[in-house]
mmCIF file of C-alpha atoms (C1' of nucleotides) in Angstrom:
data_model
loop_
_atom_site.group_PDB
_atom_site.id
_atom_site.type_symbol
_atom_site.label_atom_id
_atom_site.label_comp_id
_atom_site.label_asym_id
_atom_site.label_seq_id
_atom_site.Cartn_x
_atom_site.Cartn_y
_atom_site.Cartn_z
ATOM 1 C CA UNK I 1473 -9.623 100.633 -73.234
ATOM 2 C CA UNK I 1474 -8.789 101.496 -69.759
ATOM 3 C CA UNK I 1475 -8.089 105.222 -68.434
ATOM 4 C CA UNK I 1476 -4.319 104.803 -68.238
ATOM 5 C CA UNK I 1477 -4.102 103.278 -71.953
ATOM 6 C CA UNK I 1478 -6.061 106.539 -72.678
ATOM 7 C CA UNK I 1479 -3.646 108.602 -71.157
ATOM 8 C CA UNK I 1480 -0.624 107.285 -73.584
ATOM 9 C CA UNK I 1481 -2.941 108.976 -76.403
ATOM 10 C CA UNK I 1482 -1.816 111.875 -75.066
ATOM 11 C CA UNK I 1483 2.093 111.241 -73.940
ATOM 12 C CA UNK I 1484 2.458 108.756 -76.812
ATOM 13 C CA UNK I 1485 4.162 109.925 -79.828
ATOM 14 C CA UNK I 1486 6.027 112.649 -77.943
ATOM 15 C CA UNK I 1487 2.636 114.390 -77.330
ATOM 16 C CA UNK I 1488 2.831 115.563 -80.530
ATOM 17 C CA UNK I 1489 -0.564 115.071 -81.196
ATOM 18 C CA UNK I 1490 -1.900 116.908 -78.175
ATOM 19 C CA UNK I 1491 0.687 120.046 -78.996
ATOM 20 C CA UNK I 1492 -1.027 119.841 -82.214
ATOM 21 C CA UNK I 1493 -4.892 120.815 -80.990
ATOM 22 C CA UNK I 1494 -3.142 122.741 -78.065
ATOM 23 C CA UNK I 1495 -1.397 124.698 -81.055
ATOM 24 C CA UNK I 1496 -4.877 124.871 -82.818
ATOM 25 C CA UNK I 1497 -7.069 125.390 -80.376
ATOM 26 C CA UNK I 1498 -5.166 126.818 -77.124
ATOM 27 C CA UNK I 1499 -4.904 130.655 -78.185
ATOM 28 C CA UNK I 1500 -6.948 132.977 -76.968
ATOM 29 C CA UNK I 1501 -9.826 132.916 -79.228
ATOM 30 C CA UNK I 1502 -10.704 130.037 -81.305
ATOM 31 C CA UNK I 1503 -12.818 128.515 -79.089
ATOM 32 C CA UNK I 1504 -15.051 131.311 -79.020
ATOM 33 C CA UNK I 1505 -15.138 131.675 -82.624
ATOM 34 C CA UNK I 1506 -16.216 127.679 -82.651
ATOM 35 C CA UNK I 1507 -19.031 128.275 -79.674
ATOM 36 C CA UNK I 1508 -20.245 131.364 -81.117
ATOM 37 C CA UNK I 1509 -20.714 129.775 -84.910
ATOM 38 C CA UNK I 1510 -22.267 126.565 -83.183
ATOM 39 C CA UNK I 1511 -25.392 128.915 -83.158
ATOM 40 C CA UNK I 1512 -25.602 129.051 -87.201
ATOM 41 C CA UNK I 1513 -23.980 130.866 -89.571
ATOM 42 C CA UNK I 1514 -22.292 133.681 -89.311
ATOM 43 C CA UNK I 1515 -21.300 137.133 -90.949
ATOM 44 C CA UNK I 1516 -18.103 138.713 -90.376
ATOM 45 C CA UNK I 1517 -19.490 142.073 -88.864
ATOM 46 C CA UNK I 1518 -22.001 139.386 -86.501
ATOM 47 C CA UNK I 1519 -19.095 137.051 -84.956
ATOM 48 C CA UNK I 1520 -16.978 140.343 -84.360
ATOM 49 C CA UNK I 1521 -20.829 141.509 -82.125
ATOM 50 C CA UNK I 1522 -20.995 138.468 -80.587
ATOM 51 C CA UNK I 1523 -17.108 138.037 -79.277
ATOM 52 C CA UNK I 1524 -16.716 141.544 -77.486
ATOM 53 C CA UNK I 1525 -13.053 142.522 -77.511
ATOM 54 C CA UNK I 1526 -11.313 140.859 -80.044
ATOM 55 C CA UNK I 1527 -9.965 142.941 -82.854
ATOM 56 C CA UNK I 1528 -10.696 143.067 -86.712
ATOM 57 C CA UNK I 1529 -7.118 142.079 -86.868
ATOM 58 C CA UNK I 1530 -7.484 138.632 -84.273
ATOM 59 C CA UNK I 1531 -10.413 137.809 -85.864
ATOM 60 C CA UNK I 1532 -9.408 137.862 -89.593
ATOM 61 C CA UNK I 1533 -6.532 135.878 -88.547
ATOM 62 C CA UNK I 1534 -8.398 133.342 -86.289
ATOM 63 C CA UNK I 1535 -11.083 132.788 -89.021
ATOM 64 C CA UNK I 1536 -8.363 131.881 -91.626
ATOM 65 C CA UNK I 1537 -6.802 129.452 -89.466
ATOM 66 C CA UNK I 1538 -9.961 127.602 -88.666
ATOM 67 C CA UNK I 1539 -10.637 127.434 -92.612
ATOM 68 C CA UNK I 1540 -7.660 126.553 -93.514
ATOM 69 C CA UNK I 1541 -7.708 123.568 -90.714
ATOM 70 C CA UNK I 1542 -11.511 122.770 -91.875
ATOM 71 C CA UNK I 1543 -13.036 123.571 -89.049
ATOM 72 C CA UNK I 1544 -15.209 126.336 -90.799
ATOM 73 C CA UNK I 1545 -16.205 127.316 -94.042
ATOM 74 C CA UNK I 1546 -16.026 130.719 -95.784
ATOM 75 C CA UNK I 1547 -18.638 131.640 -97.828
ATOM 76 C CA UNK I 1548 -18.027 135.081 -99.924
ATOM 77 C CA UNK I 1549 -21.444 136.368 -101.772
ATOM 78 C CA UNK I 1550 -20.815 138.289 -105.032
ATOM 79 C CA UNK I 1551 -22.800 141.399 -104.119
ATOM 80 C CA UNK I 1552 -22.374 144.732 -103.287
ATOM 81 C CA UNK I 1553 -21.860 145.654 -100.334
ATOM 82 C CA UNK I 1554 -19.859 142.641 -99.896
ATOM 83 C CA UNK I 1555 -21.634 139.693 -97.820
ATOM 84 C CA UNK I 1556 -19.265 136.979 -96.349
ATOM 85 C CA UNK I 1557 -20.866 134.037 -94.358
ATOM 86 C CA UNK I 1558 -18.638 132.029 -91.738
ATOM 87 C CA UNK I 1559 -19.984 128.512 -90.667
ATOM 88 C CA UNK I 1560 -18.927 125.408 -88.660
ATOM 89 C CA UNK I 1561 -17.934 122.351 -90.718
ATOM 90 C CA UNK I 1562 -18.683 119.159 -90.359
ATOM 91 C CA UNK I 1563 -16.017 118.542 -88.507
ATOM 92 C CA UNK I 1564 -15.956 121.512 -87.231
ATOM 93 C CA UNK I 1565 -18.985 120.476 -85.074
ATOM 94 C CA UNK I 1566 -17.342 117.555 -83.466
ATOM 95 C CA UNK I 1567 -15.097 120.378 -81.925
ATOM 96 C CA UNK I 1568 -18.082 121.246 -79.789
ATOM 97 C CA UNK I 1569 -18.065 117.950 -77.590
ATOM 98 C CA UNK I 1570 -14.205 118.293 -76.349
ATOM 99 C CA UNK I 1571 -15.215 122.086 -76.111
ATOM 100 C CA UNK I 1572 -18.280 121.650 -73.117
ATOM 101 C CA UNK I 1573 -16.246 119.109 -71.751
ATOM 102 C CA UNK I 1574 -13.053 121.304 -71.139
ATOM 103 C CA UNK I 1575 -15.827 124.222 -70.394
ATOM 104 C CA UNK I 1576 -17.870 122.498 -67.575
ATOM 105 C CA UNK I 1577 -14.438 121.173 -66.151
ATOM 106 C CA UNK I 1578 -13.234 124.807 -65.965
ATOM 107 C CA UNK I 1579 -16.681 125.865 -64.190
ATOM 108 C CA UNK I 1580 -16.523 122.979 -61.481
ATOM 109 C CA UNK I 1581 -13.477 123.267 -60.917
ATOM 110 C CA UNK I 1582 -12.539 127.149 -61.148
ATOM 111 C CA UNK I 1583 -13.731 127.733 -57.591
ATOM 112 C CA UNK I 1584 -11.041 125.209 -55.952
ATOM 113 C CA UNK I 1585 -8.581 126.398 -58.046
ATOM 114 C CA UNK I 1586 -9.019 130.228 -56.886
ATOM 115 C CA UNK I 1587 -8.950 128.720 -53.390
ATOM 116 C CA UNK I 1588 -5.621 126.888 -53.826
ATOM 117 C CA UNK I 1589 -4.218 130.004 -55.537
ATOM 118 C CA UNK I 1590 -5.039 131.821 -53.023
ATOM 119 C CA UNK I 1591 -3.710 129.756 -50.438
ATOM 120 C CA UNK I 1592 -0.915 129.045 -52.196
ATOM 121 C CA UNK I 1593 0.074 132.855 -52.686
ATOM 122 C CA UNK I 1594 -0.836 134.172 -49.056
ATOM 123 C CA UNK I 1595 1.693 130.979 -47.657
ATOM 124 C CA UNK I 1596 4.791 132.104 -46.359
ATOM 125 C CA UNK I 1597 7.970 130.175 -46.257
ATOM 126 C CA UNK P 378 -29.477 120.519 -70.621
ATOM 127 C CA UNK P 379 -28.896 120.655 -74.459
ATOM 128 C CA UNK P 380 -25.909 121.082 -76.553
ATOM 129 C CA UNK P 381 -26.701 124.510 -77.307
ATOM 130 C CA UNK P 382 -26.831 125.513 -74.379
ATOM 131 C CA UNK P 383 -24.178 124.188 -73.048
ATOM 132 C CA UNK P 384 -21.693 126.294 -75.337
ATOM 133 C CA UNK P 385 -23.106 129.123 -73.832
ATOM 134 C CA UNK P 386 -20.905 128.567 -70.878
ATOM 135 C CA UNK P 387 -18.516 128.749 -73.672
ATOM 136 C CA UNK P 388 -19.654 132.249 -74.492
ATOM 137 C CA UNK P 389 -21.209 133.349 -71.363
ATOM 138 C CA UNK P 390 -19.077 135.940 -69.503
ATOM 139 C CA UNK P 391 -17.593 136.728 -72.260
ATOM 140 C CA UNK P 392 -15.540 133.912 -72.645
ATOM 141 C CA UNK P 393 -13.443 134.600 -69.416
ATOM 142 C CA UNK P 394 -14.111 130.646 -68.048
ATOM 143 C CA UNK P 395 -13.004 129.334 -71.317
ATOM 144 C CA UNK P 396 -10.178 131.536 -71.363
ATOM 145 C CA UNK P 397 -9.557 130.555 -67.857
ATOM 146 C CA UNK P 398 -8.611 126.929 -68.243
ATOM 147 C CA UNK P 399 -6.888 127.446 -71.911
ATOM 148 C CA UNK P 400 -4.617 130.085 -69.725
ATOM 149 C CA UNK P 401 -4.561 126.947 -67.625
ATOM 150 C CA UNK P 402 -3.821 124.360 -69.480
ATOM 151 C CA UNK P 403 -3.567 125.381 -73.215
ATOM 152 C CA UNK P 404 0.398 125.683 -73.125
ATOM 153 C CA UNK P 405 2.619 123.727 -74.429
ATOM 154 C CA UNK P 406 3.630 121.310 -71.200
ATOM 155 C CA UNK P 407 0.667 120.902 -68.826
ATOM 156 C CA UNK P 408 -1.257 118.639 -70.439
ATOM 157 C CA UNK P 409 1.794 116.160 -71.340
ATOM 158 C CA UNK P 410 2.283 116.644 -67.274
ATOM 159 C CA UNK P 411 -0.711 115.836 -65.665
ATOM 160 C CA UNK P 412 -1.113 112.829 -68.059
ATOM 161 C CA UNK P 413 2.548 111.484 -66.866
ATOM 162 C CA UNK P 414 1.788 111.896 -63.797
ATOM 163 C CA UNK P 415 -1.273 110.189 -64.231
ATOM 164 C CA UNK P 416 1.052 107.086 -63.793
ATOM 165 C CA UNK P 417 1.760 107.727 -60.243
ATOM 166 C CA UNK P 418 4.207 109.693 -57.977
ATOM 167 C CA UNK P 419 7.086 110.741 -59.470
ATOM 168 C CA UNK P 420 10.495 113.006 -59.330
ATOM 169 C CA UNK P 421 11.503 116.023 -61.125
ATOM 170 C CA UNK P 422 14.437 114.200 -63.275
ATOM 171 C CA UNK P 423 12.045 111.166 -63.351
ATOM 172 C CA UNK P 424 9.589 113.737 -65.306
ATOM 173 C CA UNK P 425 11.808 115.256 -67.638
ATOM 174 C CA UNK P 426 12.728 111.751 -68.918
ATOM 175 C CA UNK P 427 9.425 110.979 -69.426
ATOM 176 C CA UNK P 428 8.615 114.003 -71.224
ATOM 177 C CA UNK P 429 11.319 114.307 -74.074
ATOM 178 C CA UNK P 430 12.170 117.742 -74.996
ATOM 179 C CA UNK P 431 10.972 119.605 -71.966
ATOM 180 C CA UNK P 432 13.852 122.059 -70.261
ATOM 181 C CA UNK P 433 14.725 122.098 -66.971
ATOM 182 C CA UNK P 434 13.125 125.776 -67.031
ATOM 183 C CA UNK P 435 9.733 124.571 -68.667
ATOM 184 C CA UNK P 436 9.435 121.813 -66.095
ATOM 185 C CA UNK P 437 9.762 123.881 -62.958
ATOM 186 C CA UNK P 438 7.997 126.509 -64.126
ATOM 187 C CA UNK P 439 5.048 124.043 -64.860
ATOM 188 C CA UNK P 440 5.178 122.091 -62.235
ATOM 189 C CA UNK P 441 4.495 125.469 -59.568
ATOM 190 C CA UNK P 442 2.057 126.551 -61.720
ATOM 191 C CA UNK P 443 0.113 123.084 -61.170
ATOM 192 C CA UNK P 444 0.757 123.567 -57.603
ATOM 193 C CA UNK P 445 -0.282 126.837 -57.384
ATOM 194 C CA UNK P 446 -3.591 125.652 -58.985
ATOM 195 C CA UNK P 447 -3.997 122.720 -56.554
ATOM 196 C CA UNK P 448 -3.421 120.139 -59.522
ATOM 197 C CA UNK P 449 -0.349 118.436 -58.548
ATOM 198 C CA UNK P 450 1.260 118.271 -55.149
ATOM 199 C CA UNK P 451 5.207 118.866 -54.345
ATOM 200 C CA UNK P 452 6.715 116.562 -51.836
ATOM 201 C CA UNK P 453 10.183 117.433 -50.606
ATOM 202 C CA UNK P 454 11.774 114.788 -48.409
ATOM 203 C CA UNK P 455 14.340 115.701 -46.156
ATOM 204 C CA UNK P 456 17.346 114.258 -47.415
ATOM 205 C CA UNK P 457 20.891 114.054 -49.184
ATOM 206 C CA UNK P 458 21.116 114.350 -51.920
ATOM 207 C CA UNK P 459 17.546 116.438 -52.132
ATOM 208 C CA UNK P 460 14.743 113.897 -53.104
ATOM 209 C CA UNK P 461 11.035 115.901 -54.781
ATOM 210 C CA UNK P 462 8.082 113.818 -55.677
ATOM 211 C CA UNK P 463 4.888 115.619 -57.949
ATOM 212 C CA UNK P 464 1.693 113.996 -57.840
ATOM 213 C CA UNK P 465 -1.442 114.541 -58.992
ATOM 214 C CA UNK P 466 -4.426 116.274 -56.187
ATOM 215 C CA UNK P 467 -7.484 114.540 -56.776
ATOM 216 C CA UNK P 468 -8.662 117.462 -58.200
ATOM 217 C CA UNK P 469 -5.538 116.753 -60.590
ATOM 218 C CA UNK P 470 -7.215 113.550 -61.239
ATOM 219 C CA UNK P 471 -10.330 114.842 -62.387
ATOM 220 C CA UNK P 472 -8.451 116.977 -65.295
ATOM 221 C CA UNK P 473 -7.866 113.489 -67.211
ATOM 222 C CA UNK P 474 -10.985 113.099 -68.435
ATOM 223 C CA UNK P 475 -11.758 116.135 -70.009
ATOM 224 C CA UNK P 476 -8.204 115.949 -71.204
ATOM 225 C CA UNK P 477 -8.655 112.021 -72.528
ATOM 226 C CA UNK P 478 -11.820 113.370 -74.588
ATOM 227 C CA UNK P 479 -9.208 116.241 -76.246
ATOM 228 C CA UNK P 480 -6.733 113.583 -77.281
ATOM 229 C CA UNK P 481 -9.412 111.395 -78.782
ATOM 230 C CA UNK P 482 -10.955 114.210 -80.983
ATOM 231 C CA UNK P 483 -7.221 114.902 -81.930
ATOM 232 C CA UNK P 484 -6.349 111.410 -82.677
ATOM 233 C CA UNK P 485 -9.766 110.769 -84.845
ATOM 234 C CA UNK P 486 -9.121 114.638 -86.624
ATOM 235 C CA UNK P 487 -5.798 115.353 -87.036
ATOM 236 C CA UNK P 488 -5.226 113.561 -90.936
ATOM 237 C CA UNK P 489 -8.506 114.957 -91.489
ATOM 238 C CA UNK P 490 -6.995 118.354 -90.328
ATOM 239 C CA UNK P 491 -3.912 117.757 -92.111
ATOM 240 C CA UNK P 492 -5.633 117.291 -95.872
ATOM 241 C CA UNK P 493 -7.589 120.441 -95.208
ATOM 242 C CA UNK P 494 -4.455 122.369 -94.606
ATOM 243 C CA UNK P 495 -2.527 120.791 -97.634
ATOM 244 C CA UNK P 496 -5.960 121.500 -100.036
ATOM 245 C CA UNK P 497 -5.757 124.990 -98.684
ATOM 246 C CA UNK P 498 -2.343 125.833 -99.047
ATOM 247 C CA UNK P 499 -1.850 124.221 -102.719
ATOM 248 C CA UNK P 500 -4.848 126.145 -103.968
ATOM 249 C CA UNK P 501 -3.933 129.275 -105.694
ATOM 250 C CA UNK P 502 -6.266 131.990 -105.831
ATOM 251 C "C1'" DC F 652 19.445 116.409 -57.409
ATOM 252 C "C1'" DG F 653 16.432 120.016 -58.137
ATOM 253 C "C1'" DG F 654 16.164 123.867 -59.185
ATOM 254 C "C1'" DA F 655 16.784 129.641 -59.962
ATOM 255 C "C1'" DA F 656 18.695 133.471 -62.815
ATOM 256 C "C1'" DT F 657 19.734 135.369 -67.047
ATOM 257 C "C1'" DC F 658 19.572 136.168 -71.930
ATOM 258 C "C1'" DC F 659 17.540 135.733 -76.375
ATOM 259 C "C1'" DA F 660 14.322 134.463 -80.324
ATOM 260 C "C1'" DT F 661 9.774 133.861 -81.693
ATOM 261 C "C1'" DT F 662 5.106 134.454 -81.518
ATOM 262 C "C1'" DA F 663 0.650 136.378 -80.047
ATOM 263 C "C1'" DC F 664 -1.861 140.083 -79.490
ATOM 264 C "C1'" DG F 665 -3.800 144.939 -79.710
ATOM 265 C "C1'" DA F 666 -4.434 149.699 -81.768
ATOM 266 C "C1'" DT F 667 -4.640 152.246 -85.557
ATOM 267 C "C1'" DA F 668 -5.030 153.379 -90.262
ATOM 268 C "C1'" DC F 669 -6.203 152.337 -94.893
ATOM 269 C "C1'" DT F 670 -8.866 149.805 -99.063
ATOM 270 C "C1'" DG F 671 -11.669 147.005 -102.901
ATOM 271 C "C1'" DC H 1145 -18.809 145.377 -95.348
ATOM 272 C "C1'" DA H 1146 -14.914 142.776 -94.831
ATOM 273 C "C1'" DG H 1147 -10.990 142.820 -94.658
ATOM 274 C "C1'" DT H 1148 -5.180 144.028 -95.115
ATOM 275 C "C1'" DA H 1149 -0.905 146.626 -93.624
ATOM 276 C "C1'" DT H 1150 1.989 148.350 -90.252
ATOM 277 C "C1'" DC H 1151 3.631 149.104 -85.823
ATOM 278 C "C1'" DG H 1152 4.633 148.349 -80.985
ATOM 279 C "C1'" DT H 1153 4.147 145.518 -76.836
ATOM 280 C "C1'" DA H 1154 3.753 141.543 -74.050
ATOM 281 C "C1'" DA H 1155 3.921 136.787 -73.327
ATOM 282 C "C1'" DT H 1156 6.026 132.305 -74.331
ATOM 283 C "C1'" DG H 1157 9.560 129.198 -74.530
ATOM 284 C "C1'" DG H 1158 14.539 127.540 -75.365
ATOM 285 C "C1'" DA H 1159 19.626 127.589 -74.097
ATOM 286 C "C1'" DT H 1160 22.912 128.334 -70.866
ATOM 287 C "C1'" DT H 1161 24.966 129.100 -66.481
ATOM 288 C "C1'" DC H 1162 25.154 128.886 -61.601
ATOM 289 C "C1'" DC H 1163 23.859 127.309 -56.823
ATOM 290 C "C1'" DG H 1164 22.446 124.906 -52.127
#
DNA sequence: CGGAATCCATTACGATACTG
DNA sequence: CAGTATCGTAATGGATTCCG
């Protein structure tokens, strides 16, 4: 299967299937989420550590959408205090592949990109 | 370098370089851009045809952000009536791949994806 | 033809406060 | 500890109109 066939995977069907992951995975903080649990499992109160700046709010939210995809798995001990464990799925861990690959993209290319905004910004016509 | 590691340029700096390209590229046009394009030269109308359901607005807003970012390149010829070709930079180019490997892990997930989220959303407790 | 300007609806996100 | 509820703001994207 050649490049360019490749390519109608993602303009085929409309694109629907790439707005689909884009519409899973393109907010602001799934990814994270994904990288950070790639370590092992996880406790609410640990992910929320290990992801400085996101809210209780943004996190709660993210988590439920990654469950409810299958992506992760919630695990809720009956103890007191309260112990809930977050972890990647199976499939969850295929994520990681497409992940690095999108990640060491974005750190080859990030420097050329600053460079062409720049140039692009200080142009004057 | 292993796996592991890997996603820590995931997490590393907090997560702005991952952030960085989903800013990028994690909205709801680029992508299906960049992989027309990946056919060749082509026009503004030329685009919008090819990508069904994009506005006039969405495109052009797009297509200088790509710019901007030194992904695609804007040809205007001089003529009547006004004649603008978008290609893709070779560091456009480059963006397929990573984008290809998205697609595939979409393609291979999504039913997958899509019997999680009906299991989840028919249980009730 | 290839846009730019404007208006509007929806969503994403953040801060804060409260709870089983 | 692990959330939910509520509020306000900002960003995103669609529809429409106008213009060189």
């Amino acid at each position: 299967m050649s490049q360019y066939e490749k390519t109608c995977l993602i303009r085929g069907d409309s694109g629907r299937t790439i707005r689909a992951i884009l519409d899973r995975i393109g907010n602001k903080w799934t990814l994270l989420i994904v990288a950070t649990l790639h370590g092992g499992r996880m406790r609410f109160t640990e992910l929320q550590q290990h992801i400085p700046g996101i809210s209780q709010r943004m996190l709660s939210l993210s988590l439920r959408h990654l469950e409810r995809d299958g992506l992760i798995s919630r695990t809720a001990h009956a103890e007191v205090p309260p112990r809930v464990e977050y972890e990647l799925t199976p499939m969850g861990q295929t994520l990681i592949v497409p992940a690095i690959t999108l990640a060491e993209w974005a750190v080859e290319h990030n420097p050329g990109i600053e460079r062409s905004q720049t140039a692009y910004d200080s142009r004057d016509d």
